[in-house]
Tab-separated table of C-alpha atoms in Angstrom:
chain	number	residue	atom	x	y	z
B	1	UNK	CA	0.000	0.000	0.000
B	2	UNK	CA	1.574	3.290	-1.020
B	3	UNK	CA	1.405	6.326	1.207
B	4	UNK	CA	1.396	9.813	-0.290
B	5	UNK	CA	4.226	11.748	1.342
B	6	UNK	CA	4.429	15.537	1.163
B	7	UNK	CA	7.330	17.220	-0.623
B	8	UNK	CA	9.848	17.530	2.201
B	9	UNK	CA	11.610	20.464	0.565
B	10	UNK	CA	8.562	22.708	0.985
B	11	UNK	CA	7.661	21.752	4.561
B	12	UNK	CA	8.113	24.406	7.256
B	13	UNK	CA	9.978	23.142	10.277
B	14	UNK	CA	9.471	25.075	13.495
B	15	UNK	CA	12.208	24.585	16.077
B	16	UNK	CA	11.544	24.720	19.780
B	17	UNK	CA	13.500	27.618	21.325
B	18	UNK	CA	15.546	26.990	24.521
B	19	UNK	CA	13.069	29.231	26.320
B	20	UNK	CA	10.225	26.805	25.626
B	21	UNK	CA	9.809	25.966	29.297
B	22	UNK	CA	9.353	29.637	30.179
B	23	UNK	CA	6.489	30.103	27.728
B	24	UNK	CA	3.834	28.067	29.527
B	25	UNK	CA	2.907	27.756	33.209
B	26	UNK	CA	2.711	23.952	33.132
B	27	UNK	CA	6.110	23.679	31.442
B	28	UNK	CA	7.646	26.088	33.986
B	29	UNK	CA	6.253	24.114	36.927
B	30	UNK	CA	7.618	20.955	35.320
B	31	UNK	CA	11.125	22.407	35.087
B	32	UNK	CA	10.871	23.640	38.692
B	33	UNK	CA	10.031	20.116	39.745
B	34	UNK	CA	13.055	18.773	37.898
B	35	UNK	CA	15.363	21.396	39.426
B	36	UNK	CA	14.129	20.590	42.940
B	37	UNK	CA	16.386	17.523	42.725
B	38	UNK	CA	19.422	19.839	42.535
B	39	UNK	CA	18.646	21.534	45.842
B	40	UNK	CA	17.938	18.208	47.515
B	41	UNK	CA	21.262	16.843	46.260
B	42	UNK	CA	23.146	19.924	47.472
B	43	UNK	CA	21.599	19.601	50.935
B	44	UNK	CA	22.542	15.919	51.172
B	45	UNK	CA	26.128	16.606	50.079
B	46	UNK	CA	26.437	19.344	52.725
B	47	UNK	CA	24.964	16.904	55.252
B	48	UNK	CA	27.561	14.322	54.231
B	49	UNK	CA	30.308	16.896	54.723
B	50	UNK	CA	28.824	17.648	58.131
B	51	UNK	CA	29.055	13.943	59.031
B	52	UNK	CA	32.626	13.891	57.735
B	53	UNK	CA	33.476	16.726	60.125
B	54	UNK	CA	32.329	14.462	62.931
B	55	UNK	CA	35.067	11.970	62.008
B	56	UNK	CA	37.566	14.763	62.651
B	57	UNK	CA	36.243	15.270	66.167
B	58	UNK	CA	33.291	16.843	67.978
B	59	UNK	CA	34.839	20.342	67.802
B	60	UNK	CA	35.074	20.161	64.021
B	61	UNK	CA	31.463	18.946	63.896
B	62	UNK	CA	30.267	21.774	66.159
B	63	UNK	CA	32.252	24.372	64.193
B	64	UNK	CA	30.816	23.238	60.856
B	65	UNK	CA	27.274	23.135	62.251
B	66	UNK	CA	27.812	26.655	63.558
B	67	UNK	CA	28.834	27.789	60.047
B	68	UNK	CA	25.465	26.587	58.764
B	69	UNK	CA	23.709	29.212	60.910
B	70	UNK	CA	24.909	32.066	58.705
B	71	UNK	CA	22.139	33.944	56.813
B	72	UNK	CA	23.311	32.615	53.439
B	73	UNK	CA	22.976	28.997	54.509
B	74	UNK	CA	19.670	29.589	56.276
B	75	UNK	CA	18.199	31.173	53.153
B	76	UNK	CA	19.506	28.327	50.997
B	77	UNK	CA	18.047	25.748	53.381
B	78	UNK	CA	14.729	27.578	53.369
B	79	UNK	CA	14.634	27.475	49.592
B	80	UNK	CA	15.709	23.832	49.685
B	81	UNK	CA	12.963	22.997	52.187
B	82	UNK	CA	10.329	24.550	49.931
B	83	UNK	CA	11.709	22.687	46.922
B	84	UNK	CA	11.772	19.456	48.970
B	85	UNK	CA	8.097	19.837	49.850
B	86	UNK	CA	7.340	20.627	46.210
B	87	UNK	CA	9.164	17.448	45.230
B	88	UNK	CA	7.177	15.425	47.780
B	89	UNK	CA	3.784	16.701	46.645
B	90	UNK	CA	4.521	16.304	42.930
B	91	UNK	CA	6.012	12.874	43.638
B	92	UNK	CA	2.809	11.775	45.356
B	93	UNK	CA	0.718	13.000	42.415
B	94	UNK	CA	3.012	11.140	40.026
B	95	UNK	CA	2.781	7.979	42.145
B	96	UNK	CA	-1.004	8.126	41.975
B	97	UNK	CA	-0.722	7.927	38.200
B	98	UNK	CA	2.107	5.390	38.044
B	99	UNK	CA	0.898	2.926	40.675
B	100	UNK	CA	-2.786	3.530	41.265
B	101	UNK	CA	-4.214	1.910	44.369
B	102	UNK	CA	-7.236	-0.154	43.627
B	103	UNK	CA	-10.141	-0.384	46.063
B	104	UNK	CA	-12.100	-3.310	44.751
B	105	UNK	CA	-12.564	-2.653	41.069
B	106	UNK	CA	-12.065	1.107	41.000
B	107	UNK	CA	-8.955	3.225	41.274
B	108	UNK	CA	-8.596	5.338	44.384
B	109	UNK	CA	-9.270	9.013	43.522
B	110	UNK	CA	-5.965	10.807	43.030
B	111	UNK	CA	-6.534	13.582	45.553
B	112	UNK	CA	-7.290	11.018	48.256
B	113	UNK	CA	-4.138	9.095	47.369
B	114	UNK	CA	-2.066	12.284	47.634
B	115	UNK	CA	-3.706	13.235	50.940
B	116	UNK	CA	-2.887	9.810	52.381
B	117	UNK	CA	0.723	10.162	51.286
B	118	UNK	CA	0.960	13.633	52.816
B	119	UNK	CA	-0.367	12.099	56.036
B	120	UNK	CA	2.269	9.386	55.799
B	121	UNK	CA	4.930	12.054	55.254
B	122	UNK	CA	3.775	13.847	58.408
B	123	UNK	CA	3.809	10.626	60.442
B	124	UNK	CA	7.215	9.504	59.154
B	125	UNK	CA	8.655	12.968	59.837
B	126	UNK	CA	7.312	12.951	63.372
B	127	UNK	CA	8.676	9.469	64.032
B	128	UNK	CA	12.127	10.460	62.758
B	129	UNK	CA	12.107	13.640	64.832
B	130	UNK	CA	11.079	11.806	68.006
B	131	UNK	CA	13.625	9.047	67.441
B	132	UNK	CA	16.365	11.619	66.811
B	133	UNK	CA	15.545	13.620	69.930
B	134	UNK	CA	15.447	10.442	72.019
B	135	UNK	CA	18.610	8.850	70.691
B	136	UNK	CA	20.924	11.708	69.751
B	137	UNK	CA	22.690	11.943	73.024
Y	1	UNK	CA	20.773	-14.443	21.047
Y	2	UNK	CA	22.124	-11.947	23.530
Y	3	UNK	CA	21.480	-8.277	22.847
Y	4	UNK	CA	23.290	-5.448	24.557
Y	5	UNK	CA	21.446	-4.867	27.801
Y	6	UNK	CA	19.672	-1.537	27.898
Y	7	UNK	CA	20.822	0.152	31.127
Y	8	UNK	CA	17.972	2.665	31.243
Y	9	UNK	CA	15.799	0.543	33.583
Y	10	UNK	CA	18.661	0.547	36.103
Y	11	UNK	CA	18.933	4.317	36.216
Y	12	UNK	CA	15.174	4.762	36.224
Y	13	UNK	CA	14.821	2.227	39.043
Y	14	UNK	CA	17.441	4.057	41.131
Y	15	UNK	CA	15.820	7.375	40.213
Y	16	UNK	CA	12.476	6.104	41.490
Y	17	UNK	CA	13.908	4.698	44.717
Y	18	UNK	CA	15.754	7.965	45.305
Y	19	UNK	CA	12.574	9.889	44.634
Y	20	UNK	CA	10.652	7.940	47.278
Y	21	UNK	CA	13.428	8.405	49.846
Y	22	UNK	CA	13.665	12.106	49.081
Y	23	UNK	CA	9.893	12.560	49.236
Y	24	UNK	CA	9.435	10.965	52.661
Y	25	UNK	CA	12.714	11.545	54.488
Y	26	UNK	CA	14.399	14.725	53.232
Y	27	UNK	CA	11.994	17.421	54.524
Y	28	UNK	CA	12.370	16.528	58.230
Y	29	UNK	CA	16.129	16.206	57.857
Y	30	UNK	CA	16.290	19.726	56.469
Y	31	UNK	CA	14.381	20.905	59.545
Y	32	UNK	CA	16.772	19.106	61.893
Y	33	UNK	CA	20.133	19.635	60.199
Y	34	UNK	CA	19.363	22.811	58.273
Y	35	UNK	CA	17.639	24.783	61.015
Y	36	UNK	CA	17.307	23.130	64.446
Y	37	UNK	CA	20.954	22.213	64.931
Y	38	UNK	CA	22.673	25.243	63.358
Y	39	UNK	CA	20.351	27.676	65.118
Y	40	UNK	CA	20.931	25.918	68.419
Y	41	UNK	CA	17.344	24.812	69.069
Y	42	UNK	CA	18.726	21.378	69.894
Y	43	UNK	CA	22.184	19.930	70.472
Y	44	UNK	CA	23.746	16.822	68.994
Y	45	UNK	CA	26.671	14.846	70.417
Y	46	UNK	CA	27.130	12.879	67.226
Y	47	UNK	CA	27.251	9.515	68.984
Y	48	UNK	CA	24.053	8.382	67.219
Y	49	UNK	CA	25.894	7.977	63.926
Y	50	UNK	CA	28.274	5.340	65.260
Y	51	UNK	CA	25.371	2.865	65.357
Y	52	UNK	CA	25.454	0.544	62.344
Y	53	UNK	CA	21.659	0.577	61.886
Y	54	UNK	CA	21.760	4.347	61.775
Y	55	UNK	CA	24.615	4.131	59.262
Y	56	UNK	CA	22.511	1.963	56.956
Y	57	UNK	CA	19.664	4.466	57.277
Y	58	UNK	CA	22.043	7.344	56.505
Y	59	UNK	CA	23.396	5.480	53.474
Y	60	UNK	CA	19.888	5.100	52.057
Y	61	UNK	CA	19.052	8.722	52.921
Y	62	UNK	CA	22.080	10.216	51.199
Y	63	UNK	CA	23.020	7.844	48.371
Y	64	UNK	CA	19.679	7.040	46.747
Y	65	UNK	CA	18.479	10.614	46.168
Y	66	UNK	CA	21.808	11.262	44.424
Y	67	UNK	CA	20.667	8.887	41.673
Y	68	UNK	CA	17.335	10.676	41.664
Y	69	UNK	CA	19.215	13.942	41.073
Y	70	UNK	CA	21.560	12.443	38.445
Y	71	UNK	CA	18.771	11.042	36.253
Y	72	UNK	CA	16.500	14.071	36.557
Y	73	UNK	CA	19.252	16.650	36.140
Y	74	UNK	CA	20.744	14.871	33.110
Y	75	UNK	CA	17.378	14.897	31.335
Y	76	UNK	CA	16.591	18.462	32.459
Y	77	UNK	CA	19.904	19.812	31.110
Y	78	UNK	CA	19.209	18.114	27.785
Y	79	UNK	CA	15.661	19.489	27.768
Y	80	UNK	CA	16.934	23.019	28.380
Y	81	UNK	CA	18.715	22.930	25.017
Y	82	UNK	CA	21.933	24.383	26.394
Y	83	UNK	CA	23.913	22.582	23.710
Y	84	UNK	CA	25.889	20.589	26.246
Y	85	UNK	CA	27.393	17.353	24.896
Y	86	UNK	CA	25.465	14.303	26.034
Y	87	UNK	CA	28.127	11.733	26.830
Y	88	UNK	CA	30.245	13.967	29.111
Y	89	UNK	CA	27.046	15.166	30.763
Y	90	UNK	CA	25.944	11.605	31.463
Y	91	UNK	CA	29.351	10.780	32.933
Y	92	UNK	CA	29.204	13.887	35.160
Y	93	UNK	CA	25.709	13.144	36.419
Y	94	UNK	CA	25.628	9.372	36.855
Y	95	UNK	CA	29.330	9.341	37.648
Y	96	UNK	CA	28.730	12.040	40.218
Y	97	UNK	CA	26.092	9.912	41.898
Y	98	UNK	CA	28.452	6.947	41.985
Y	99	UNK	CA	31.270	9.080	43.416
Y	100	UNK	CA	28.808	10.401	46.000
Y	101	UNK	CA	27.813	6.868	46.909
Y	102	UNK	CA	31.437	5.853	47.430
Y	103	UNK	CA	32.084	9.006	49.480
Y	104	UNK	CA	29.040	8.225	51.623
Y	105	UNK	CA	30.217	4.679	52.318
Y	106	UNK	CA	33.702	5.977	53.121
Y	107	UNK	CA	32.468	8.612	55.590
Y	108	UNK	CA	30.054	6.190	57.251
Y	109	UNK	CA	32.823	3.614	57.655
Y	110	UNK	CA	35.085	6.276	59.168
Y	111	UNK	CA	32.444	7.286	61.716
P	1	UNK	CA	-28.633	45.666	14.782
P	2	UNK	CA	-25.143	44.452	13.921
P	3	UNK	CA	-24.335	40.835	14.700
P	4	UNK	CA	-21.521	40.447	17.226
P	5	UNK	CA	-18.233	39.373	15.701
P	6	UNK	CA	-14.988	37.828	16.849
P	7	UNK	CA	-11.535	38.047	15.298
P	8	UNK	CA	-9.618	34.933	14.355
P	9	UNK	CA	-5.882	35.142	13.674
P	10	UNK	CA	-5.107	32.158	11.488
P	11	UNK	CA	-1.758	30.815	10.300
P	12	UNK	CA	-1.173	31.060	6.553
P	13	UNK	CA	1.696	29.305	4.874
P	14	UNK	CA	1.999	28.704	1.147
P	15	UNK	CA	4.676	26.109	0.343
P	16	UNK	CA	7.154	27.312	-2.214
P	17	UNK	CA	5.878	30.896	-1.931
P	18	UNK	CA	6.250	31.868	1.763
P	19	UNK	CA	9.530	31.538	3.624
P	20	UNK	CA	7.706	31.297	6.968
P	21	UNK	CA	4.145	31.120	8.265
P	22	UNK	CA	2.298	34.364	9.035
P	23	UNK	CA	-0.930	35.180	10.860
P	24	UNK	CA	-3.910	36.490	8.912
P	25	UNK	CA	-6.870	38.187	10.619
P	26	UNK	CA	-10.445	37.311	9.809
P	27	UNK	CA	-13.607	38.736	11.354
P	28	UNK	CA	-16.310	36.100	11.715
P	29	UNK	CA	-19.796	36.209	13.240
P	30	UNK	CA	-19.852	35.308	16.905
P	31	UNK	CA	-22.524	32.686	17.590
P	32	UNK	CA	-23.144	31.158	21.010
P	33	UNK	CA	-23.148	27.614	19.731
P	34	UNK	CA	-20.242	27.901	17.291
P	35	UNK	CA	-16.952	26.122	17.694
P	36	UNK	CA	-13.643	27.231	16.162
P	37	UNK	CA	-14.225	24.732	13.351
P	38	UNK	CA	-17.481	26.515	12.482
P	39	UNK	CA	-15.559	29.779	12.302
P	40	UNK	CA	-12.931	28.194	10.022
P	41	UNK	CA	-15.656	26.777	7.781
P	42	UNK	CA	-17.260	30.216	7.648
P	43	UNK	CA	-13.923	31.724	6.593
P	44	UNK	CA	-13.455	29.121	3.890
P	45	UNK	CA	-17.049	29.355	2.618
P	46	UNK	CA	-17.633	33.099	2.821
P	47	UNK	CA	-14.370	34.978	3.145
P	48	UNK	CA	-11.275	33.179	1.908
P	49	UNK	CA	-11.550	29.903	0.040
P	50	UNK	CA	-7.762	29.459	-0.056
P	51	UNK	CA	-7.531	28.518	3.638
P	52	UNK	CA	-6.547	24.862	4.098
P	53	UNK	CA	-7.240	22.705	7.167
P	54	UNK	CA	-8.322	19.186	8.070
P	55	UNK	CA	-11.676	18.247	9.559
P	56	UNK	CA	-14.278	15.539	9.235
P	57	UNK	CA	-16.784	14.341	11.799
P	58	UNK	CA	-17.092	17.679	13.657
P	59	UNK	CA	-18.057	15.793	16.787
P	60	UNK	CA	-14.801	14.746	18.426
P	61	UNK	CA	-14.410	11.152	17.268
P	62	UNK	CA	-12.327	11.257	14.097
P	63	UNK	CA	-9.266	13.121	15.384
P	64	UNK	CA	-8.819	15.158	12.174
P	65	UNK	CA	-9.272	18.744	13.335
P	66	UNK	CA	-6.486	19.096	15.903
P	67	UNK	CA	-4.904	22.580	15.927
P	68	UNK	CA	-3.375	25.062	18.376
P	69	UNK	CA	-6.036	27.412	19.712
P	70	UNK	CA	-4.386	30.269	21.643
P	71	UNK	CA	-1.319	28.087	22.041
P	72	UNK	CA	-3.200	25.060	23.420
P	73	UNK	CA	-3.659	21.865	21.377
P	74	UNK	CA	-7.372	21.386	20.852
P	75	UNK	CA	-9.880	19.692	18.592
P	76	UNK	CA	-11.330	22.731	16.848
P	77	UNK	CA	-14.718	20.991	16.777
P	78	UNK	CA	-14.634	20.987	20.580
P	79	UNK	CA	-13.311	24.520	21.186
P	80	UNK	CA	-16.271	26.850	21.676
P	81	UNK	CA	-15.992	30.481	20.556
P	82	UNK	CA	-17.841	31.527	23.702
P	83	UNK	CA	-14.907	30.349	25.835
P	84	UNK	CA	-12.656	32.917	24.135
P	85	UNK	CA	-15.025	35.739	23.142
P	86	UNK	CA	-14.569	38.679	23.078
P	87	UNK	CA	-10.776	38.146	22.961
P	88	UNK	CA	-9.326	37.340	19.577
P	89	UNK	CA	-8.602	33.697	18.858
P	90	UNK	CA	-5.288	32.515	17.450
P	91	UNK	CA	-5.513	29.340	15.362
P	92	UNK	CA	-2.205	27.714	14.412
P	93	UNK	CA	-1.154	24.297	13.104
P	94	UNK	CA	-0.351	21.559	15.654
P	95	UNK	CA	3.031	22.189	17.268
P	96	UNK	CA	6.036	19.916	16.741
P	97	UNK	CA	4.935	18.803	13.284
P	98	UNK	CA	6.232	20.170	9.977
P	99	UNK	CA	3.696	22.408	8.250
P	100	UNK	CA	2.563	21.440	4.764
P	101	UNK	CA	0.252	24.370	4.183
P	102	UNK	CA	-1.702	26.796	6.397
P	103	UNK	CA	-3.107	24.629	9.222
P	104	UNK	CA	-2.234	21.279	7.645
P	105	UNK	CA	0.684	19.392	9.182
P	106	UNK	CA	2.717	16.421	7.997
P	107	UNK	CA	1.681	13.468	10.150
P	108	UNK	CA	3.745	10.791	8.429
P	109	UNK	CA	6.183	10.607	11.368
P	110	UNK	CA	3.321	9.791	13.716
P	111	UNK	CA	1.912	7.190	11.334
P	112	UNK	CA	5.303	5.513	11.031
P	113	UNK	CA	5.706	5.420	14.805
P	114	UNK	CA	2.185	4.102	15.287
P	115	UNK	CA	2.872	1.270	12.874
P	116	UNK	CA	6.159	0.458	14.609
P	117	UNK	CA	4.402	-0.542	17.857
P	118	UNK	CA	2.282	-3.113	15.961
P	119	UNK	CA	-1.089	-1.844	17.194
P	120	UNK	CA	-3.030	-5.053	16.558
P	121	UNK	CA	-3.641	-8.343	18.353
P	122	UNK	CA	-0.632	-10.604	17.859
P	123	UNK	CA	-1.178	-14.296	18.487
P	124	UNK	CA	1.455	-17.035	18.640
P	125	UNK	CA	-1.278	-19.297	17.332
P	126	UNK	CA	-4.691	-18.330	16.082
P	127	UNK	CA	-7.733	-20.021	17.557
P	128	UNK	CA	-9.782	-21.675	14.825
P	129	UNK	CA	-13.279	-20.240	14.486
P	130	UNK	CA	-14.727	-23.601	15.528
P	131	UNK	CA	-13.203	-23.120	19.010
P	132	UNK	CA	-15.279	-19.997	19.566
P	133	UNK	CA	-14.508	-16.456	20.623
P	134	UNK	CA	-11.683	-15.190	22.813
P	135	UNK	CA	-13.341	-14.700	26.197
P	136	UNK	CA	-12.510	-11.727	28.380
P	137	UNK	CA	-13.749	-10.883	31.853
P	138	UNK	CA	-14.817	-7.334	32.780
P	139	UNK	CA	-11.649	-7.029	34.878
P	140	UNK	CA	-9.480	-8.035	31.916
P	141	UNK	CA	-11.259	-5.433	29.811
P	142	UNK	CA	-10.739	-2.767	32.480
P	143	UNK	CA	-7.001	-3.339	32.308
P	144	UNK	CA	-6.721	-1.779	28.847
P	145	UNK	CA	-10.086	-0.237	27.928
P	146	UNK	CA	-9.130	3.346	28.715
P	147	UNK	CA	-6.250	3.158	26.236
P	148	UNK	CA	-8.502	1.993	23.407
P	149	UNK	CA	-10.180	5.402	23.306
P	150	UNK	CA	-7.352	7.045	21.353
P	151	UNK	CA	-8.561	8.743	18.167
P	152	UNK	CA	-5.053	9.455	16.854
P	153	UNK	CA	-5.633	13.197	16.964
P	154	UNK	CA	-1.991	13.903	17.901
P	155	UNK	CA	-2.846	16.646	20.405
P	156	UNK	CA	-0.573	14.793	22.835
P	157	UNK	CA	2.374	15.105	20.444
P	158	UNK	CA	1.710	18.830	20.141
P	159	UNK	CA	1.685	19.145	23.929
P	160	UNK	CA	4.738	16.988	24.599
P	161	UNK	CA	7.908	19.101	24.894
P	162	UNK	CA	10.068	15.972	24.616
P	163	UNK	CA	8.628	15.274	21.156
P	164	UNK	CA	9.317	18.886	20.284
P	165	UNK	CA	12.925	18.564	21.469
P	166	UNK	CA	13.640	15.007	20.282
P	167	UNK	CA	11.821	14.205	17.029
P	168	UNK	CA	12.958	10.571	17.374
P	169	UNK	CA	10.782	10.135	20.470
P	170	UNK	CA	8.036	7.531	19.948
P	171	UNK	CA	5.538	9.801	21.565
P	172	UNK	CA	2.535	9.455	23.877
P	173	UNK	CA	-0.132	8.011	21.584
P	174	UNK	CA	2.101	5.372	19.984
P	175	UNK	CA	3.343	4.182	23.375
P	176	UNK	CA	-0.154	4.225	24.863
P	177	UNK	CA	-1.423	2.119	21.975
P	178	UNK	CA	1.471	-0.312	22.314
P	179	UNK	CA	0.592	-0.545	26.001
P	180	UNK	CA	-3.081	-1.067	25.111
P	181	UNK	CA	-2.245	-4.167	23.131
P	182	UNK	CA	0.296	-5.441	25.670
P	183	UNK	CA	-2.391	-5.227	28.351
P	184	UNK	CA	-5.035	-6.962	26.230
P	185	UNK	CA	-5.430	-10.517	27.537
P	186	UNK	CA	-6.009	-11.777	24.007
P	187	UNK	CA	-2.630	-10.472	22.838
P	188	UNK	CA	0.591	-12.508	22.825
P	189	UNK	CA	2.862	-9.975	21.161
P	190	UNK	CA	4.540	-8.192	24.108
P	191	UNK	CA	7.984	-9.522	23.115
P	192	UNK	CA	7.583	-8.177	19.612
P	193	UNK	CA	6.710	-4.700	20.820
P	194	UNK	CA	9.435	-4.660	23.457
P	195	UNK	CA	12.371	-3.616	21.267
P	196	UNK	CA	10.495	-0.552	20.027
P	197	UNK	CA	8.715	0.449	23.240
P	198	UNK	CA	11.672	-0.151	25.544
P	199	UNK	CA	14.248	1.417	23.256
P	200	UNK	CA	16.003	4.678	24.136
P	201	UNK	CA	13.557	6.572	21.899
P	202	UNK	CA	10.643	4.762	23.468
P	203	UNK	CA	9.416	5.007	27.020
P	204	UNK	CA	12.785	6.060	28.443
P	205	UNK	CA	12.808	9.436	26.650
P	206	UNK	CA	9.700	10.469	28.541
P	207	UNK	CA	10.321	12.745	31.513
P	208	UNK	CA	6.713	12.631	32.722
P	209	UNK	CA	5.832	16.219	31.988
P	210	UNK	CA	2.252	14.976	31.885
P	211	UNK	CA	0.951	17.500	29.368
P	212	UNK	CA	-0.091	14.738	26.991
P	213	UNK	CA	-2.737	13.495	29.396
P	214	UNK	CA	-3.840	17.066	30.142
P	215	UNK	CA	-4.760	17.764	26.520
P	216	UNK	CA	-6.128	14.366	25.517
P	217	UNK	CA	-9.765	14.879	24.463
P	218	UNK	CA	-10.657	11.229	25.156
P	219	UNK	CA	-9.090	10.833	28.630
P	220	UNK	CA	-6.742	8.137	27.409
P	221	UNK	CA	-4.055	9.220	29.926
P	222	UNK	CA	-1.024	8.272	27.826
P	223	UNK	CA	1.271	9.517	30.612
P	224	UNK	CA	-0.050	6.736	32.844
P	225	UNK	CA	0.513	4.161	30.102
P	226	UNK	CA	4.118	5.290	29.669
P	227	UNK	CA	4.993	5.364	33.371
P	228	UNK	CA	3.359	1.976	33.993
P	229	UNK	CA	5.377	0.597	31.097
P	230	UNK	CA	8.519	1.937	32.785
P	231	UNK	CA	7.610	0.166	36.033
P	232	UNK	CA	6.926	-3.037	34.107
P	233	UNK	CA	10.191	-2.984	32.224
P	234	UNK	CA	12.211	-2.003	35.301
P	235	UNK	CA	10.699	-4.864	37.321
P	236	UNK	CA	11.575	-7.319	34.550
P	237	UNK	CA	15.052	-5.857	34.171
P	238	UNK	CA	15.887	-6.263	37.866
P	239	UNK	CA	14.372	-9.734	37.851
P	240	UNK	CA	16.511	-10.785	34.898
P	241	UNK	CA	19.643	-9.345	36.518
P	242	UNK	CA	19.091	-10.630	40.047
P	243	UNK	CA	17.529	-13.964	39.062
P	244	UNK	CA	19.005	-14.814	35.650
P	245	UNK	CA	18.050	-18.429	36.030
P	246	UNK	CA	14.467	-17.603	36.928
P	247	UNK	CA	11.730	-18.987	34.729
P	248	UNK	CA	9.723	-16.714	32.447
C-alpha cells in the first residue's frame, strides 16, 4: 500500500527555542520540579560533609554546624525545604498515576491518594524527629 | 541471542527509589540539620551515627536521592537545550552519583 | 442591529511561496453555539476559500481537526468560541509537526511510529473459528479499555515538549497504543513490541511532563501508560539481573 508523502523540501519546520519551558505555566512548573532535585542533592552533600566533620572530632562537627547558621545557609536551606516539599507533593501526584491503588474494582481518587501520602509524610517525619531527639545523646 | 542490555531501567529504578526516599525523608532532615541544629534549638553529640543501623539508614538517605538527582538533572539539562554534549554530561551526572555513593560509604565507615 | 463578531488570527503558509508562516486576521460572526471549526468553515465558505485545514466528523471522534487554539492543542470541533469571546482567537497548526500548508501538518512521522508498535492483536497461534470467541472478563477489559479510546488526533504530540525537542521520540499516543495491546489478555505480542517500546527513543525518553494526558480529548491518559510501562520494564530488568536463572 503506497502512502502519499508531502514534498519535504517545501515543509516548514518550526524549532523549539531553549526558552520553551518559560512560555507556559505547566512547562515552567515541570522544570521547577526537575530542578528541585538539585537543591535536595546539594543539601545531602552538605549533610555528608557535616558527618565527615564528625570523624575529625566533635569540635570540628560543632564548628561546621555553627557555620550553617549564617544567613546565606539559612536562606539556601529555606529554599531547599520549599523545593523538597514541592518534590514530595509532585512525587505523590506522580505515584497516583504510576501505581494507582485499587479499592475493589475502581482506582482510588488521586486527591485522596495524595492526601494519604501527605499524612504518611507527616507521620514519618514525626517518628524520625522523636527518634532523633530520644537517641541523639 | 544476547542483545546489549539496555541500562535505562537501572537508572530509572534508582531514580524512582531515590525519589521515594527524598519525598518521605528529606523534609524533616532539612528541619533538623538545616535549622534546628545550626540555630541551636537542639544539640547533637554525634554519637548516634556510630550505630550501624543508623549508618545503613544514613546510606539510604544520602546515596539514593543522588541517583534521583543524576537522572532528573541529566534529562533536564538536555531538555533546556543548552547545547551541552550528552556523553560527558551523562558521565558527570551518573558518575557524580556513583562518586557520591562511594564518598558516603567511606564517611560512614570512618564514623 | 449588527451581529456580534470575533476576530480569528489564522496561520497562513503557502509552500514554495512563503519563507515562513504568518498570521492572517479574519472577522467572523460570533454565535453562542459555534466552535472554532465553524468559524474556520465560515472563513473558507464566505471569506477566503484558499484557507486549508483538516476536519471531518465535527463531533470529536475522528481526530482530524487538531490545531493550536491560543497556544493550546485542541480539537477545533470541541473549542467553543464563547470560551474565548470577546478576545481574539489565534488558530495555528499543531506544534512539533512540519507544516505542509496553512493549518495542515505532515503526520507521516506519527503514522510511522504508530505502525512500529504493531497496534493489533498478535497471536502465537490463532484459535480456529470452531473453538469460539476469545473470552474476556470485565476485569481483563478494564485493564486496557481506557487506552482503546485514542482517536489518533496527535494533540498529545503537540503538547509533549520531549517530542518537540527530540523528534525521534516515539511519543505518547504510539506508546499508549502499544501498552493497550500489551495489556489486552487476548494479545501474545509483548515480546515483539518490546524492542520498540523499551528502546532509548521509546518510554525512556519520557520525563513525565504529563501534558499529553492534560490535553487528551478522550481521557486516554497516555502519561499513565508510559509510566506503567517503565515500572513493568524495570521490574523485569531487575528480575533478569538478580535472578538470571528464573523462569519466564
